[in-house]
Tab-separated table of C-alpha atoms in Angstrom:
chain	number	residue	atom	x	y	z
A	1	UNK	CA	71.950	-10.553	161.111
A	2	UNK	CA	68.408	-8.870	159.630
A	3	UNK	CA	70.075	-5.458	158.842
A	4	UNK	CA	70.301	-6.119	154.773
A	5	UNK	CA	67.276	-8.335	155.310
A	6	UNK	CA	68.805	-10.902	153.174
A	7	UNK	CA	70.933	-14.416	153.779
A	8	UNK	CA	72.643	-15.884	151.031
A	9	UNK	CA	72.681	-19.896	151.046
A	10	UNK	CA	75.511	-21.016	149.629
A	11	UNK	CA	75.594	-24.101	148.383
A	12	UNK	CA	78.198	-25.998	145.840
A	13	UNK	CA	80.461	-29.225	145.541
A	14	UNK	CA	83.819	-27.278	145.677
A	15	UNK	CA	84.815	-23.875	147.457
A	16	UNK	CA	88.077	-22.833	146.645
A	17	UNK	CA	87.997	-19.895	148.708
A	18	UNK	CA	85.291	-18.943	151.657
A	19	UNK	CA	86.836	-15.934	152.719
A	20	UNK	CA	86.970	-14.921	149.082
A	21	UNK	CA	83.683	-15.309	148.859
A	22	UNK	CA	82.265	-13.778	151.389
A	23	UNK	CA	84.311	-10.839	150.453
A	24	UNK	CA	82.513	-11.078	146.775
A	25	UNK	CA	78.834	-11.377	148.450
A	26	UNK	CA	79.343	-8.541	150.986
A	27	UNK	CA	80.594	-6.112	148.208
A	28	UNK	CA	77.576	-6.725	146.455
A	29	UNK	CA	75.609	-5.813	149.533
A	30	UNK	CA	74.908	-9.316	151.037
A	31	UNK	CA	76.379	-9.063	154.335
A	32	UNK	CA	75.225	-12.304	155.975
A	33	UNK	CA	75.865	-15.900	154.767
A	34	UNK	CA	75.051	-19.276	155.471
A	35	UNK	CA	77.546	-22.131	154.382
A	36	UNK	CA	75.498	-25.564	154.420
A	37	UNK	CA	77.160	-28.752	155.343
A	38	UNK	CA	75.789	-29.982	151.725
A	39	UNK	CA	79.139	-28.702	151.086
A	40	UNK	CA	82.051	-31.034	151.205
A	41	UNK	CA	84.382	-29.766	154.598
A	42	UNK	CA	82.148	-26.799	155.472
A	43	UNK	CA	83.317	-26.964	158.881
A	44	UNK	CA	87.043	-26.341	157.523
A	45	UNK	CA	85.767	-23.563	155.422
A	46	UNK	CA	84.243	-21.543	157.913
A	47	UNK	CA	87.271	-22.134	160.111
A	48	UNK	CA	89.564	-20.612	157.829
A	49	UNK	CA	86.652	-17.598	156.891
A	50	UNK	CA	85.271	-17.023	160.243
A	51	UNK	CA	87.478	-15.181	161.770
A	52	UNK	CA	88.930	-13.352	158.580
A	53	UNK	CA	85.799	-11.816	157.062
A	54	UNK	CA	84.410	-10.747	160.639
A	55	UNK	CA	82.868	-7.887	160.763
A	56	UNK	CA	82.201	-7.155	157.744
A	57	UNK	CA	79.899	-10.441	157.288
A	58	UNK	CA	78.036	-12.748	160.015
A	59	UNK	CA	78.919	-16.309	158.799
A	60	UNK	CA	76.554	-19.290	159.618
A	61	UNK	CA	76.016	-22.739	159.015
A	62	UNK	CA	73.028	-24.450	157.501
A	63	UNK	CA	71.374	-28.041	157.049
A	64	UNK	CA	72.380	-28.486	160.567
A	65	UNK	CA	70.366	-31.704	161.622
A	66	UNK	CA	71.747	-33.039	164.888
A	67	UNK	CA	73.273	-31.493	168.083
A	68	UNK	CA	76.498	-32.555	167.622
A	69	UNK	CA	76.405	-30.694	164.250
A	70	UNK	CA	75.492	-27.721	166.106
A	71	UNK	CA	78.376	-27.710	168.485
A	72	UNK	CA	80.805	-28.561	166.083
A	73	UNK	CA	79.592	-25.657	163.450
A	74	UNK	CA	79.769	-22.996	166.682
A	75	UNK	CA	83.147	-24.830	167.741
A	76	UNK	CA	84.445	-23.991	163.836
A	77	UNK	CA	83.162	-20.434	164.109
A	78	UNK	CA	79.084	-20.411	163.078
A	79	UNK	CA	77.499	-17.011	164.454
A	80	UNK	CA	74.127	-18.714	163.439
A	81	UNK	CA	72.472	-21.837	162.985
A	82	UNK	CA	69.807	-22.786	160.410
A	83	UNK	CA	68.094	-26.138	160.196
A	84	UNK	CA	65.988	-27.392	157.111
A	85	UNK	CA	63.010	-28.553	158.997
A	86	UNK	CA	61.788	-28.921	162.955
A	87	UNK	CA	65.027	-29.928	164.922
A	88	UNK	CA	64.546	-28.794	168.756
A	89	UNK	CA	67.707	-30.296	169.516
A	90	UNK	CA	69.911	-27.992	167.337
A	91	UNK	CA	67.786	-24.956	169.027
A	92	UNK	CA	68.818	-26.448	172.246
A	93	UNK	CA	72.938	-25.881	171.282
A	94	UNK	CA	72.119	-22.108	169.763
A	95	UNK	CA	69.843	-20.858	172.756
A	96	UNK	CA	72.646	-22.685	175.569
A	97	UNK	CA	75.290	-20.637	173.116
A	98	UNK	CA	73.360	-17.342	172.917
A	99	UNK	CA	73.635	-17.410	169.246
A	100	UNK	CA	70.989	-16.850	166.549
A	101	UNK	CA	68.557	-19.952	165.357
A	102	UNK	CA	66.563	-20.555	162.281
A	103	UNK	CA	64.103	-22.891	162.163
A	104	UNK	CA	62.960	-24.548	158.747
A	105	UNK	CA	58.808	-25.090	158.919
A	106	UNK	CA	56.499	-24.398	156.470
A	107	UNK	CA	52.421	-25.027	158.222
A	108	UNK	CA	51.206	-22.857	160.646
A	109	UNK	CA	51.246	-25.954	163.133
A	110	UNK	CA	55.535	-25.838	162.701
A	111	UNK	CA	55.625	-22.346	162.928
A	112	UNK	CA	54.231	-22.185	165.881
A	113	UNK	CA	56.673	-25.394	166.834
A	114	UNK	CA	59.400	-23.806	165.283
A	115	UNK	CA	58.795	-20.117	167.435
A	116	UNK	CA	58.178	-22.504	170.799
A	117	UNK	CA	61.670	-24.045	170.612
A	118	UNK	CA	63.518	-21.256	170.705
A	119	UNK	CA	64.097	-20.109	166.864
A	120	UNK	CA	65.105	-16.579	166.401
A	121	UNK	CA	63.180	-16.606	163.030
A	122	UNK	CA	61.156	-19.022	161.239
A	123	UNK	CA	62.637	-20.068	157.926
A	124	UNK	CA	59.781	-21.105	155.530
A	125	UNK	CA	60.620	-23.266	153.425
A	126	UNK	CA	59.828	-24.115	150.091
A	127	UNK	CA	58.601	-20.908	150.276
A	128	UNK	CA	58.112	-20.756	146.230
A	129	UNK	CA	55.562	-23.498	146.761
A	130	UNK	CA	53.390	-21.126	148.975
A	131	UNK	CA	54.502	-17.541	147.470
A	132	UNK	CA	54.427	-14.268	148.917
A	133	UNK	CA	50.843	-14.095	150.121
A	134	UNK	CA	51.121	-16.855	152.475
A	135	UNK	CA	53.712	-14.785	154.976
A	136	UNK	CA	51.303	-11.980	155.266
A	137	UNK	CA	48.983	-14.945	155.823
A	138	UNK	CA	50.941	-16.658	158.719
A	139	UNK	CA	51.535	-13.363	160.400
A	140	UNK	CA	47.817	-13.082	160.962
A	141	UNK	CA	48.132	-15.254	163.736
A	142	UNK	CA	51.761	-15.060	164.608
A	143	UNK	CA	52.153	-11.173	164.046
A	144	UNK	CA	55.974	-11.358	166.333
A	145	UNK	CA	56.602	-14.263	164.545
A	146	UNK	CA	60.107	-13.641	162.007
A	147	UNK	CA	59.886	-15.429	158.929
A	148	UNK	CA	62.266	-15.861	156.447
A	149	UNK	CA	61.222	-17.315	153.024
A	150	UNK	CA	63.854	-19.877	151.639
A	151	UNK	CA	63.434	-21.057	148.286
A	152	UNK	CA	62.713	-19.262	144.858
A	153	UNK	CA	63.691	-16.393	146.266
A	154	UNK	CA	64.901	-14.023	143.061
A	155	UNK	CA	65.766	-10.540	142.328
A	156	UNK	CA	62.171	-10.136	141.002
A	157	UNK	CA	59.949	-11.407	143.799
A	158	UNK	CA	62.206	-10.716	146.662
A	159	UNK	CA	60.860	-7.484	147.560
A	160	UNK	CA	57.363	-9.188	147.204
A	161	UNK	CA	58.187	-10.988	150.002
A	162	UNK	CA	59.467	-8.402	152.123
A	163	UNK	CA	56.410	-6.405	150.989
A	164	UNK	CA	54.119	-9.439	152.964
A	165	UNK	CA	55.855	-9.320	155.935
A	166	UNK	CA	59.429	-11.086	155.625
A	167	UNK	CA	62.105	-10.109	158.490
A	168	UNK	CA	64.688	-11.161	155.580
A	169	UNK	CA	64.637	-13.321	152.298
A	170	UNK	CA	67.304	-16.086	151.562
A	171	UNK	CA	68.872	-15.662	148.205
A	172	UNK	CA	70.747	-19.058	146.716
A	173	UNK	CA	71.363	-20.095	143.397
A	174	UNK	CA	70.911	-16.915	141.705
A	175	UNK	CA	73.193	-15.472	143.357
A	176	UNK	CA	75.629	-17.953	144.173
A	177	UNK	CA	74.917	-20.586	141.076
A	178	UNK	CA	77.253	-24.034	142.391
A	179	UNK	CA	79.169	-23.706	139.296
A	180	UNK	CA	79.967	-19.785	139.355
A	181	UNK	CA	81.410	-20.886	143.111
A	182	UNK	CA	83.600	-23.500	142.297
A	183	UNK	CA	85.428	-22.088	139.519
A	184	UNK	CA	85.830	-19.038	141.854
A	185	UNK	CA	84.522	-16.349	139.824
A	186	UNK	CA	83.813	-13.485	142.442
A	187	UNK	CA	83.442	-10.741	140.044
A	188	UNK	CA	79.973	-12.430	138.753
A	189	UNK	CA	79.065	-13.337	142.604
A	190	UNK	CA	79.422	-9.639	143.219
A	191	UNK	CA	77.719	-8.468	140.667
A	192	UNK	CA	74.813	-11.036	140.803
A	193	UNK	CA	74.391	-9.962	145.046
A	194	UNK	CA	74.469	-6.434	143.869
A	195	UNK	CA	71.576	-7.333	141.298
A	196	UNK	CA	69.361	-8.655	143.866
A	197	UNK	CA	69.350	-6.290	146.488
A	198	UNK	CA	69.392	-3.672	143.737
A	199	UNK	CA	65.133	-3.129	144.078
A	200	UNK	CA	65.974	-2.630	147.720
């Protein structure tokens, strides 16, 4: 799920159309893509996507919280997990299911945390708060740690952050703006993925 070295968030109050979606995002070069249960029947979105875009994109689910959010997002298709802060409990579900975790933390004390229970990469988050500097920072003493910044992530400082260390960035809203998504306009979606990773 690293090879573009991106993950696009998605996250909106209506999706008309996941597969469609997905489609848009990986033919702008954003293979991988994290639906968030923020969004209104996310777990009957990525059943009707899940097994329609595969290959061609790895479909997750994020803002998973609980273990019984876990199972039911890997029942409904997930091929990864991400949480928005310290929940051993949903690593507990991904490890038993041999499927790819990523832990929200943002200290050095959660990172660590975060890498003990289980998470395939660290997602630091807000990363804007911190900015690029502070991953080549927390890889100082966590050098085989993975971290993926989430939060302010753009088209101008994403390579930044891949510059300081990051195993991937998350793109979100300027790629996939809530508004853009609900009224289904995959030509922009395409062409705003295809802007991001253009420096890259």
């Amino acid at each position: 799920m690293f090879a573009d070295r991106v993950v696009c968030v998605v996250r909106a109050p209506r999706l008309p159309d996941a597969q469609a979606l997905c489609h848009a995002l990986a033919d702008g070069g954003i293979r991988t893509v994290e639906l968030t249960f923020t969004t209104p029947d996310v777990l009957r979105h990525l059943r009707s996507a899940a097994d329609a875009v595969a290959p061609d994109v790895v479909l997750g689910v994020g803002t998973v919280v609980s273990a019984d959010e876990a199972r039911a997002a890997l029942d409904a298709g997930a091929r990864f997990l991400v949480t928005p802060g310290l929940r051993p409990e949903v690593a507990a579900v991904a490890t038993a299911a041999g499927v790819p975790v990523l832990i929200g933390a943002l200290t050095p004390t959660e990172v660590l945390q975060a890498h003990e229970a289980g998470a395939s990469a660290v997602k630091v988050f807000p990363a804007s708060v911190m900015g690029p500097a502070y991953l080549g920072a927390l890889h100082g003493p966590y050098p085989h740690v993975r971290l993926v910044p989430s939060g302010g992530v753009s088209a101008e400082n994403a390579r930044d952050y891949l510059d300081h260390g990051a195993a991937a960035v998350t793109a979100g809203t300027g790629v996939v703006p809530p508004a853009t998504v609900a009224a289904g306009d995959w030509a922009e979606i395409t062409r705003r993925a295809r802007e991001f990773v253009a420096g890259w």
